[in-house]
């Protein structure tokens, strides 16, 4: 993690602070540990690309693609990958109505669904679940809606990030409960595992893992 964060050293203070905050607050290691060491990996809504860098650094046999709607974040991610000398990661700016057009061995989606609004979030999740290759995995990290006080704190923070500081592109702040994420993955034919990650953390992080047959 430290090496990935250092890859942003030459970038604007705002970017560095944001990346350092994400490194501290988001349990990326729990996602990385569940991504197979080989194959095509999609980091959907990659932001500044910290998770993409971790995934690429974690195994040279992963071919990682990070996509995001925010051109400034994609540029920051590309610059960090060059600094880190990682050749197995690439980034792409996509349109808001982007949908996957191919299969992936692993798909990571970290704190993106809550920005889309409930119906769009479920629709994208369904498409992503169906884009998992046979035997592939989808890892959806979101904020749990319980306990209530942790949830309200996380919601307030995200309202500030999207509407006041505008560090995150998105109009909605509508967290999708883990049960809805799990049901959507199951409906797409995946086997589902819940991984609560909030113990000892202020944010009620929750990972839903879907495995394609
Ligand atoms: C809270 S950030 C999380 C970034 C990164 N996944 C991480 O964990 O640090 C949410 C990201 O989702 C992106 N985003 C919002 N709507 C999107 C969409 N329709 N498709 C892809 N990315 C989107 C935003 O630009 C932002 O970078």
PDB file of C-alpha atoms and ligand atoms in Angstrom:
ATOM      1  CA  UNK A   1       0.000   0.000   0.000  1.00  0.00           C
ATOM      2  CA  UNK A   2       2.787   2.446   0.904  1.00  0.00           C
ATOM      3  CA  UNK A   3       4.415   2.025  -2.522  1.00  0.00           C
ATOM      4  CA  UNK A   4       1.102   2.618  -4.294  1.00  0.00           C
ATOM      5  CA  UNK A   5       0.455   5.797  -2.278  1.00  0.00           C
ATOM      6  CA  UNK A   6       4.013   7.014  -3.050  1.00  0.00           C
ATOM      7  CA  UNK A   7       3.248   6.727  -6.752  1.00  0.00           C
ATOM      8  CA  UNK A   8       1.165   9.919  -6.345  1.00  0.00           C
ATOM      9  CA  UNK A   9       4.012  11.905  -4.720  1.00  0.00           C
ATOM     10  CA  UNK A  10       4.497  14.268  -7.662  1.00  0.00           C
ATOM     11  CA  UNK A  11       0.799  15.098  -7.987  1.00  0.00           C
ATOM     12  CA  UNK A  12      -1.315  17.973  -6.660  1.00  0.00           C
ATOM     13  CA  UNK A  13      -1.801  18.199  -2.875  1.00  0.00           C
ATOM     14  CA  UNK A  14      -5.552  17.675  -3.299  1.00  0.00           C
ATOM     15  CA  UNK A  15      -4.928  14.380  -5.117  1.00  0.00           C
ATOM     16  CA  UNK A  16      -2.317  13.205  -2.596  1.00  0.00           C
ATOM     17  CA  UNK A  17      -4.550  13.959   0.377  1.00  0.00           C
ATOM     18  CA  UNK A  18      -7.479  12.177  -1.221  1.00  0.00           C
ATOM     19  CA  UNK A  19      -5.411   9.092  -2.061  1.00  0.00           C
ATOM     20  CA  UNK A  20      -3.886   9.010   1.434  1.00  0.00           C
ATOM     21  CA  UNK A  21      -7.382   9.246   2.905  1.00  0.00           C
ATOM     22  CA  UNK A  22      -8.648   6.387   0.732  1.00  0.00           C
ATOM     23  CA  UNK A  23      -5.608   4.270   1.663  1.00  0.00           C
ATOM     24  CA  UNK A  24      -6.357   4.802   5.357  1.00  0.00           C
ATOM     25  CA  UNK A  25     -10.115   4.435   5.299  1.00  0.00           C
ATOM     26  CA  UNK A  26     -10.964   1.826   2.647  1.00  0.00           C
ATOM     27  CA  UNK A  27     -10.152  -1.866   3.202  1.00  0.00           C
ATOM     28  CA  UNK A  28      -8.644  -2.328  -0.265  1.00  0.00           C
ATOM     29  CA  UNK A  29      -6.513  -5.219   1.012  1.00  0.00           C
ATOM     30  CA  UNK A  30      -9.665  -7.302   1.553  1.00  0.00           C
ATOM     31  CA  UNK A  31     -10.601  -6.755  -2.099  1.00  0.00           C
ATOM     32  CA  UNK A  32      -7.092  -7.404  -3.434  1.00  0.00           C
ATOM     33  CA  UNK A  33      -6.825 -10.658  -1.483  1.00  0.00           C
ATOM     34  CA  UNK A  34      -9.904 -12.040  -3.271  1.00  0.00           C
ATOM     35  CA  UNK A  35      -8.804 -11.218  -6.825  1.00  0.00           C
ATOM     36  CA  UNK A  36      -7.171 -14.189  -8.586  1.00  0.00           C
ATOM     37  CA  UNK A  37      -3.445 -13.747  -9.332  1.00  0.00           C
ATOM     38  CA  UNK A  38      -3.986 -14.170 -13.059  1.00  0.00           C
ATOM     39  CA  UNK A  39      -6.424 -12.814 -15.614  1.00  0.00           C
ATOM     40  CA  UNK A  40      -8.244  -9.728 -16.856  1.00  0.00           C
ATOM     41  CA  UNK A  41      -9.361  -7.498 -14.016  1.00  0.00           C
ATOM     42  CA  UNK A  42     -11.742  -4.548 -14.232  1.00  0.00           C
ATOM     43  CA  UNK A  43     -11.727  -1.794 -11.593  1.00  0.00           C
ATOM     44  CA  UNK A  44     -15.028  -0.081 -12.416  1.00  0.00           C
ATOM     45  CA  UNK A  45     -15.207   3.503 -11.116  1.00  0.00           C
ATOM     46  CA  UNK A  46     -11.489   3.419 -10.297  1.00  0.00           C
ATOM     47  CA  UNK A  47     -11.233   7.064  -9.237  1.00  0.00           C
ATOM     48  CA  UNK A  48      -7.550   8.025  -8.842  1.00  0.00           C
ATOM     49  CA  UNK A  49      -6.658   4.383  -9.461  1.00  0.00           C
ATOM     50  CA  UNK A  50      -5.251   3.374  -6.082  1.00  0.00           C
ATOM     51  CA  UNK A  51      -6.991  -0.019  -6.058  1.00  0.00           C
ATOM     52  CA  UNK A  52      -5.990  -0.613  -9.701  1.00  0.00           C
ATOM     53  CA  UNK A  53      -2.357   0.033  -8.777  1.00  0.00           C
ATOM     54  CA  UNK A  54      -2.586  -2.330  -5.797  1.00  0.00           C
ATOM     55  CA  UNK A  55      -4.098  -5.047  -7.969  1.00  0.00           C
ATOM     56  CA  UNK A  56      -1.455  -4.627 -10.669  1.00  0.00           C
ATOM     57  CA  UNK A  57       1.404  -4.535  -8.148  1.00  0.00           C
ATOM     58  CA  UNK A  58      -0.039  -7.586  -6.381  1.00  0.00           C
ATOM     59  CA  UNK A  59       0.593  -9.878  -9.369  1.00  0.00           C
ATOM     60  CA  UNK A  60       2.278  -9.212 -12.735  1.00  0.00           C
ATOM     61  CA  UNK A  61      -0.055 -11.850 -14.228  1.00  0.00           C
ATOM     62  CA  UNK A  62      -3.102  -9.648 -13.641  1.00  0.00           C
ATOM     63  CA  UNK A  63      -4.005  -7.385 -16.543  1.00  0.00           C
ATOM     64  CA  UNK A  64      -5.845  -4.538 -14.859  1.00  0.00           C
ATOM     65  CA  UNK A  65      -8.116  -1.968 -16.503  1.00  0.00           C
ATOM     66  CA  UNK A  66      -9.421   0.957 -14.460  1.00  0.00           C
ATOM     67  CA  UNK A  67     -12.339   2.935 -15.861  1.00  0.00           C
ATOM     68  CA  UNK A  68     -13.953   6.120 -14.610  1.00  0.00           C
ATOM     69  CA  UNK A  69     -16.161   8.967 -15.838  1.00  0.00           C
ATOM     70  CA  UNK A  70     -13.889  11.648 -14.341  1.00  0.00           C
ATOM     71  CA  UNK A  71     -11.104  12.660 -16.784  1.00  0.00           C
ATOM     72  CA  UNK A  72      -8.965  14.344 -14.110  1.00  0.00           C
ATOM     73  CA  UNK A  73      -8.984  11.209 -11.964  1.00  0.00           C
ATOM     74  CA  UNK A  74      -8.146   9.020 -14.966  1.00  0.00           C
ATOM     75  CA  UNK A  75      -5.201  11.321 -15.768  1.00  0.00           C
ATOM     76  CA  UNK A  76      -3.999  11.112 -12.151  1.00  0.00           C
ATOM     77  CA  UNK A  77      -4.281   7.324 -12.261  1.00  0.00           C
ATOM     78  CA  UNK A  78      -2.313   7.108 -15.515  1.00  0.00           C
ATOM     79  CA  UNK A  79       0.460   9.324 -14.136  1.00  0.00           C
ATOM     80  CA  UNK A  80       0.674   7.235 -10.944  1.00  0.00           C
ATOM     81  CA  UNK A  81       0.957   4.003 -12.948  1.00  0.00           C
ATOM     82  CA  UNK A  82       3.860   5.506 -14.927  1.00  0.00           C
ATOM     83  CA  UNK A  83       5.577   6.624 -11.699  1.00  0.00           C
ATOM     84  CA  UNK A  84       5.075   3.150 -10.217  1.00  0.00           C
ATOM     85  CA  UNK A  85       6.461   1.597 -13.464  1.00  0.00           C
ATOM     86  CA  UNK A  86       3.516  -0.750 -13.679  1.00  0.00           C
ATOM     87  CA  UNK A  87       2.982  -2.040 -17.194  1.00  0.00           C
ATOM     88  CA  UNK A  88       0.057  -4.362 -16.433  1.00  0.00           C
ATOM     89  CA  UNK A  89      -2.470  -1.600 -15.725  1.00  0.00           C
ATOM     90  CA  UNK A  90      -4.286   0.798 -18.070  1.00  0.00           C
ATOM     91  CA  UNK A  91      -6.973   3.395 -17.541  1.00  0.00           C
ATOM     92  CA  UNK A  92      -9.843   4.616 -19.639  1.00  0.00           C
ATOM     93  CA  UNK A  93     -12.346   7.424 -19.356  1.00  0.00           C
ATOM     94  CA  UNK A  94     -15.891   6.225 -20.008  1.00  0.00           C
ATOM     95  CA  UNK A  95     -19.308   7.839 -20.446  1.00  0.00           C
ATOM     96  CA  UNK A  96     -21.846   7.879 -17.602  1.00  0.00           C
ATOM     97  CA  UNK A  97     -24.014   5.340 -19.430  1.00  0.00           C
ATOM     98  CA  UNK A  98     -21.073   2.935 -19.855  1.00  0.00           C
ATOM     99  CA  UNK A  99     -21.885  -0.758 -19.784  1.00  0.00           C
ATOM    100  CA  UNK A 100     -19.436  -3.692 -19.945  1.00  0.00           C
ATOM    101  CA  UNK A 101     -18.991  -5.127 -23.418  1.00  0.00           C
ATOM    102  CA  UNK A 102     -16.799  -8.127 -22.627  1.00  0.00           C
ATOM    103  CA  UNK A 103     -16.149 -10.732 -19.902  1.00  0.00           C
ATOM    104  CA  UNK A 104     -13.720 -10.231 -17.016  1.00  0.00           C
ATOM    105  CA  UNK A 105     -12.032 -12.745 -14.712  1.00  0.00           C
ATOM    106  CA  UNK A 106     -12.459 -10.333 -11.829  1.00  0.00           C
ATOM    107  CA  UNK A 107     -14.448  -7.139 -11.408  1.00  0.00           C
ATOM    108  CA  UNK A 108     -13.958  -4.734  -8.510  1.00  0.00           C
ATOM    109  CA  UNK A 109     -16.475  -2.030  -7.707  1.00  0.00           C
ATOM    110  CA  UNK A 110     -15.442   0.023  -4.688  1.00  0.00           C
ATOM    111  CA  UNK A 111     -17.783   2.742  -3.442  1.00  0.00           C
ATOM    112  CA  UNK A 112     -19.363   3.580  -6.787  1.00  0.00           C
ATOM    113  CA  UNK A 113     -22.964   2.316  -6.619  1.00  0.00           C
ATOM    114  CA  UNK A 114     -24.071   4.925  -4.055  1.00  0.00           C
ATOM    115  CA  UNK A 115     -23.388   7.691  -6.610  1.00  0.00           C
ATOM    116  CA  UNK A 116     -25.718   6.342  -9.287  1.00  0.00           C
ATOM    117  CA  UNK A 117     -29.161   6.299  -7.717  1.00  0.00           C
ATOM    118  CA  UNK A 118     -30.852   3.022  -6.778  1.00  0.00           C
ATOM    119  CA  UNK A 119     -32.254   1.909 -10.141  1.00  0.00           C
ATOM    120  CA  UNK A 120     -29.149   2.788 -12.161  1.00  0.00           C
ATOM    121  CA  UNK A 121     -26.946   1.149  -9.530  1.00  0.00           C
ATOM    122  CA  UNK A 122     -28.889  -2.112  -9.642  1.00  0.00           C
ATOM    123  CA  UNK A 123     -28.942  -2.048 -13.469  1.00  0.00           C
ATOM    124  CA  UNK A 124     -25.160  -1.548 -13.683  1.00  0.00           C
ATOM    125  CA  UNK A 125     -24.543  -4.199 -11.044  1.00  0.00           C
ATOM    126  CA  UNK A 126     -26.664  -6.677 -12.989  1.00  0.00           C
ATOM    127  CA  UNK A 127     -24.684  -5.963 -16.184  1.00  0.00           C
ATOM    128  CA  UNK A 128     -21.370  -6.307 -14.347  1.00  0.00           C
ATOM    129  CA  UNK A 129     -22.445  -9.561 -12.700  1.00  0.00           C
ATOM    130  CA  UNK A 130     -23.290 -10.975 -16.126  1.00  0.00           C
ATOM    131  CA  UNK A 131     -19.873  -9.777 -17.391  1.00  0.00           C
ATOM    132  CA  UNK A 132     -18.028 -12.112 -14.995  1.00  0.00           C
ATOM    133  CA  UNK A 133     -16.280 -14.854 -16.966  1.00  0.00           C
ATOM    134  CA  UNK A 134     -17.031 -18.497 -16.068  1.00  0.00           C
ATOM    135  CA  UNK A 135     -15.369 -19.030 -12.680  1.00  0.00           C
ATOM    136  CA  UNK A 136     -14.899 -15.276 -12.370  1.00  0.00           C
ATOM    137  CA  UNK A 137     -15.498 -13.103  -9.338  1.00  0.00           C
ATOM    138  CA  UNK A 138     -17.129  -9.732  -8.669  1.00  0.00           C
ATOM    139  CA  UNK A 139     -16.206  -7.795  -5.541  1.00  0.00           C
ATOM    140  CA  UNK A 140     -18.618  -5.053  -4.521  1.00  0.00           C
ATOM    141  CA  UNK A 141     -17.452  -2.847  -1.640  1.00  0.00           C
ATOM    142  CA  UNK A 142     -20.076  -0.456  -0.365  1.00  0.00           C
ATOM    143  CA  UNK A 143     -21.152   1.121   2.906  1.00  0.00           C
ATOM    144  CA  UNK A 144     -23.574  -0.895   5.018  1.00  0.00           C
ATOM    145  CA  UNK A 145     -26.724   0.877   6.128  1.00  0.00           C
ATOM    146  CA  UNK A 146     -26.281  -0.481   9.676  1.00  0.00           C
ATOM    147  CA  UNK A 147     -25.472   0.466  12.346  1.00  0.00           C
ATOM    148  CA  UNK A 148     -27.428   3.637  11.755  1.00  0.00           C
ATOM    149  CA  UNK A 149     -24.967   6.105  13.344  1.00  0.00           C
ATOM    150  CA  UNK A 150     -22.015   4.873  11.267  1.00  0.00           C
ATOM    151  CA  UNK A 151     -24.177   4.952   8.167  1.00  0.00           C
ATOM    152  CA  UNK A 152     -25.380   8.530   8.814  1.00  0.00           C
ATOM    153  CA  UNK A 153     -21.771   9.654   9.378  1.00  0.00           C
ATOM    154  CA  UNK A 154     -20.642   8.066   6.106  1.00  0.00           C
ATOM    155  CA  UNK A 155     -23.625   9.572   4.278  1.00  0.00           C
ATOM    156  CA  UNK A 156     -22.829  13.067   5.590  1.00  0.00           C
ATOM    157  CA  UNK A 157     -19.210  12.684   4.481  1.00  0.00           C
ATOM    158  CA  UNK A 158     -20.266  11.668   0.978  1.00  0.00           C
ATOM    159  CA  UNK A 159     -22.801  14.493   0.665  1.00  0.00           C
ATOM    160  CA  UNK A 160     -19.916  16.899   1.432  1.00  0.00           C
ATOM    161  CA  UNK A 161     -17.619  15.103  -1.077  1.00  0.00           C
ATOM    162  CA  UNK A 162     -20.149  15.244  -3.925  1.00  0.00           C
ATOM    163  CA  UNK A 163     -21.956  18.548  -3.331  1.00  0.00           C
ATOM    164  CA  UNK A 164     -19.579  20.802  -1.386  1.00  0.00           C
ATOM    165  CA  UNK A 165     -15.959  19.757  -2.045  1.00  0.00           C
ATOM    166  CA  UNK A 166     -16.974  18.173  -5.381  1.00  0.00           C
ATOM    167  CA  UNK A 167     -14.098  15.660  -5.194  1.00  0.00           C
ATOM    168  CA  UNK A 168     -16.478  12.942  -6.399  1.00  0.00           C
ATOM    169  CA  UNK A 169     -18.606  13.049  -9.550  1.00  0.00           C
ATOM    170  CA  UNK A 170     -22.209  12.132  -8.851  1.00  0.00           C
ATOM    171  CA  UNK A 171     -25.459  13.768  -7.884  1.00  0.00           C
ATOM    172  CA  UNK A 172     -27.030  11.001  -5.855  1.00  0.00           C
ATOM    173  CA  UNK A 173     -25.895   9.800  -2.451  1.00  0.00           C
ATOM    174  CA  UNK A 174     -28.047   6.723  -2.090  1.00  0.00           C
ATOM    175  CA  UNK A 175     -26.352   3.768  -0.471  1.00  0.00           C
ATOM    176  CA  UNK A 176     -27.423   0.393  -1.816  1.00  0.00           C
ATOM    177  CA  UNK A 177     -27.879  -2.058   1.081  1.00  0.00           C
ATOM    178  CA  UNK A 178     -25.738  -5.244   0.973  1.00  0.00           C
ATOM    179  CA  UNK A 179     -28.919  -7.345   0.800  1.00  0.00           C
ATOM    180  CA  UNK A 180     -29.931  -5.641  -2.452  1.00  0.00           C
ATOM    181  CA  UNK A 181     -26.413  -6.084  -3.868  1.00  0.00           C
ATOM    182  CA  UNK A 182     -26.467  -9.771  -2.910  1.00  0.00           C
ATOM    183  CA  UNK A 183     -29.945 -10.337  -4.391  1.00  0.00           C
ATOM    184  CA  UNK A 184     -28.892  -8.699  -7.661  1.00  0.00           C
ATOM    185  CA  UNK A 185     -25.792 -10.899  -7.929  1.00  0.00           C
ATOM    186  CA  UNK A 186     -27.825 -14.014  -7.066  1.00  0.00           C
ATOM    187  CA  UNK A 187     -30.465 -13.143  -9.690  1.00  0.00           C
ATOM    188  CA  UNK A 188     -27.633 -13.011 -12.235  1.00  0.00           C
ATOM    189  CA  UNK A 189     -26.687 -16.580 -11.300  1.00  0.00           C
ATOM    190  CA  UNK A 190     -23.732 -15.932  -8.981  1.00  0.00           C
ATOM    191  CA  UNK A 191     -22.983 -17.567  -5.625  1.00  0.00           C
ATOM    192  CA  UNK A 192     -22.797 -14.866  -2.964  1.00  0.00           C
ATOM    193  CA  UNK A 193     -20.698 -14.380   0.171  1.00  0.00           C
ATOM    194  CA  UNK A 194     -20.969 -11.474   2.622  1.00  0.00           C
ATOM    195  CA  UNK A 195     -17.764 -10.099   4.151  1.00  0.00           C
ATOM    196  CA  UNK A 196     -18.446  -7.461   6.845  1.00  0.00           C
ATOM    197  CA  UNK A 197     -15.389  -5.203   7.141  1.00  0.00           C
ATOM    198  CA  UNK A 198     -16.463  -2.581   9.634  1.00  0.00           C
ATOM    199  CA  UNK A 199     -14.995  -4.058  12.808  1.00  0.00           C
ATOM    200  CA  UNK A 200     -12.577  -1.530  14.315  1.00  0.00           C
ATOM    201  CA  UNK A 201     -13.398   1.038  11.621  1.00  0.00           C
ATOM    202  CA  UNK A 202     -15.472   4.196  11.673  1.00  0.00           C
ATOM    203  CA  UNK A 203     -17.020   3.444   8.280  1.00  0.00           C
ATOM    204  CA  UNK A 204     -19.435   0.485   8.025  1.00  0.00           C
ATOM    205  CA  UNK A 205     -17.568  -1.112   5.104  1.00  0.00           C
ATOM    206  CA  UNK A 206     -19.147  -4.232   3.652  1.00  0.00           C
ATOM    207  CA  UNK A 207     -17.916  -6.444   0.828  1.00  0.00           C
ATOM    208  CA  UNK A 208     -20.232  -8.631  -1.220  1.00  0.00           C
ATOM    209  CA  UNK A 209     -18.432 -11.310  -3.224  1.00  0.00           C
ATOM    210  CA  UNK A 210     -20.161 -12.942  -6.194  1.00  0.00           C
ATOM    211  CA  UNK A 211     -18.702 -16.006  -7.901  1.00  0.00           C
ATOM    212  CA  UNK A 212     -19.796 -17.105 -11.356  1.00  0.00           C
ATOM    213  CA  UNK A 213     -20.268 -20.851 -11.938  1.00  0.00           C
TER     214      UNK A 213
HETATM  215  C1  LIG B   1     -15.970   7.377  -4.182  1.00  0.00           C
HETATM  216  S1  LIG B   1     -15.139   7.249  -5.704  1.00  0.00           S
HETATM  217  C2  LIG B   1     -14.340   5.676  -5.494  1.00  0.00           C
HETATM  218  C3  LIG B   1     -13.161   5.562  -6.376  1.00  0.00           C
HETATM  219  C4  LIG B   1     -12.375   4.262  -6.225  1.00  0.00           C
HETATM  220  N1  LIG B   1     -13.178   3.111  -6.585  1.00  0.00           N
HETATM  221  C5  LIG B   1     -11.867   4.111  -4.812  1.00  0.00           C
HETATM  222  O1  LIG B   1     -12.316   3.182  -4.134  1.00  0.00           O
HETATM  223  O2  LIG B   1     -11.064   4.937  -4.371  1.00  0.00           O
HETATM  224  C6  LIG B   1     -16.429   6.859  -6.878  1.00  0.00           C
HETATM  225  C7  LIG B   1     -15.936   6.936  -8.323  1.00  0.00           C
HETATM  226  O3  LIG B   1     -16.976   6.484  -9.182  1.00  0.00           O
HETATM  227  C8  LIG B   1     -16.902   7.264 -10.362  1.00  0.00           C
HETATM  228  N2  LIG B   1     -18.192   7.143 -11.080  1.00  0.00           N
HETATM  229  C9  LIG B   1     -19.359   7.762 -10.833  1.00  0.00           C
HETATM  230  N3  LIG B   1     -20.300   7.368 -11.711  1.00  0.00           N
HETATM  231  C10 LIG B   1     -19.707   6.445 -12.528  1.00  0.00           C
HETATM  232  C11 LIG B   1     -20.142   5.654 -13.634  1.00  0.00           C
HETATM  233  N4  LIG B   1     -21.397   5.723 -14.101  1.00  0.00           N
HETATM  234  N5  LIG B   1     -19.267   4.807 -14.228  1.00  0.00           N
HETATM  235  C12 LIG B   1     -17.997   4.717 -13.785  1.00  0.00           C
HETATM  236  N6  LIG B   1     -17.513   5.456 -12.734  1.00  0.00           N
HETATM  237  C13 LIG B   1     -18.362   6.297 -12.121  1.00  0.00           C
HETATM  238  C14 LIG B   1     -16.585   8.658  -9.864  1.00  0.00           C
HETATM  239  O4  LIG B   1     -16.035   9.472 -10.869  1.00  0.00           O
HETATM  240  C15 LIG B   1     -15.575   8.342  -8.747  1.00  0.00           C
HETATM  241  O5  LIG B   1     -14.251   8.376  -9.220  1.00  0.00           O
END
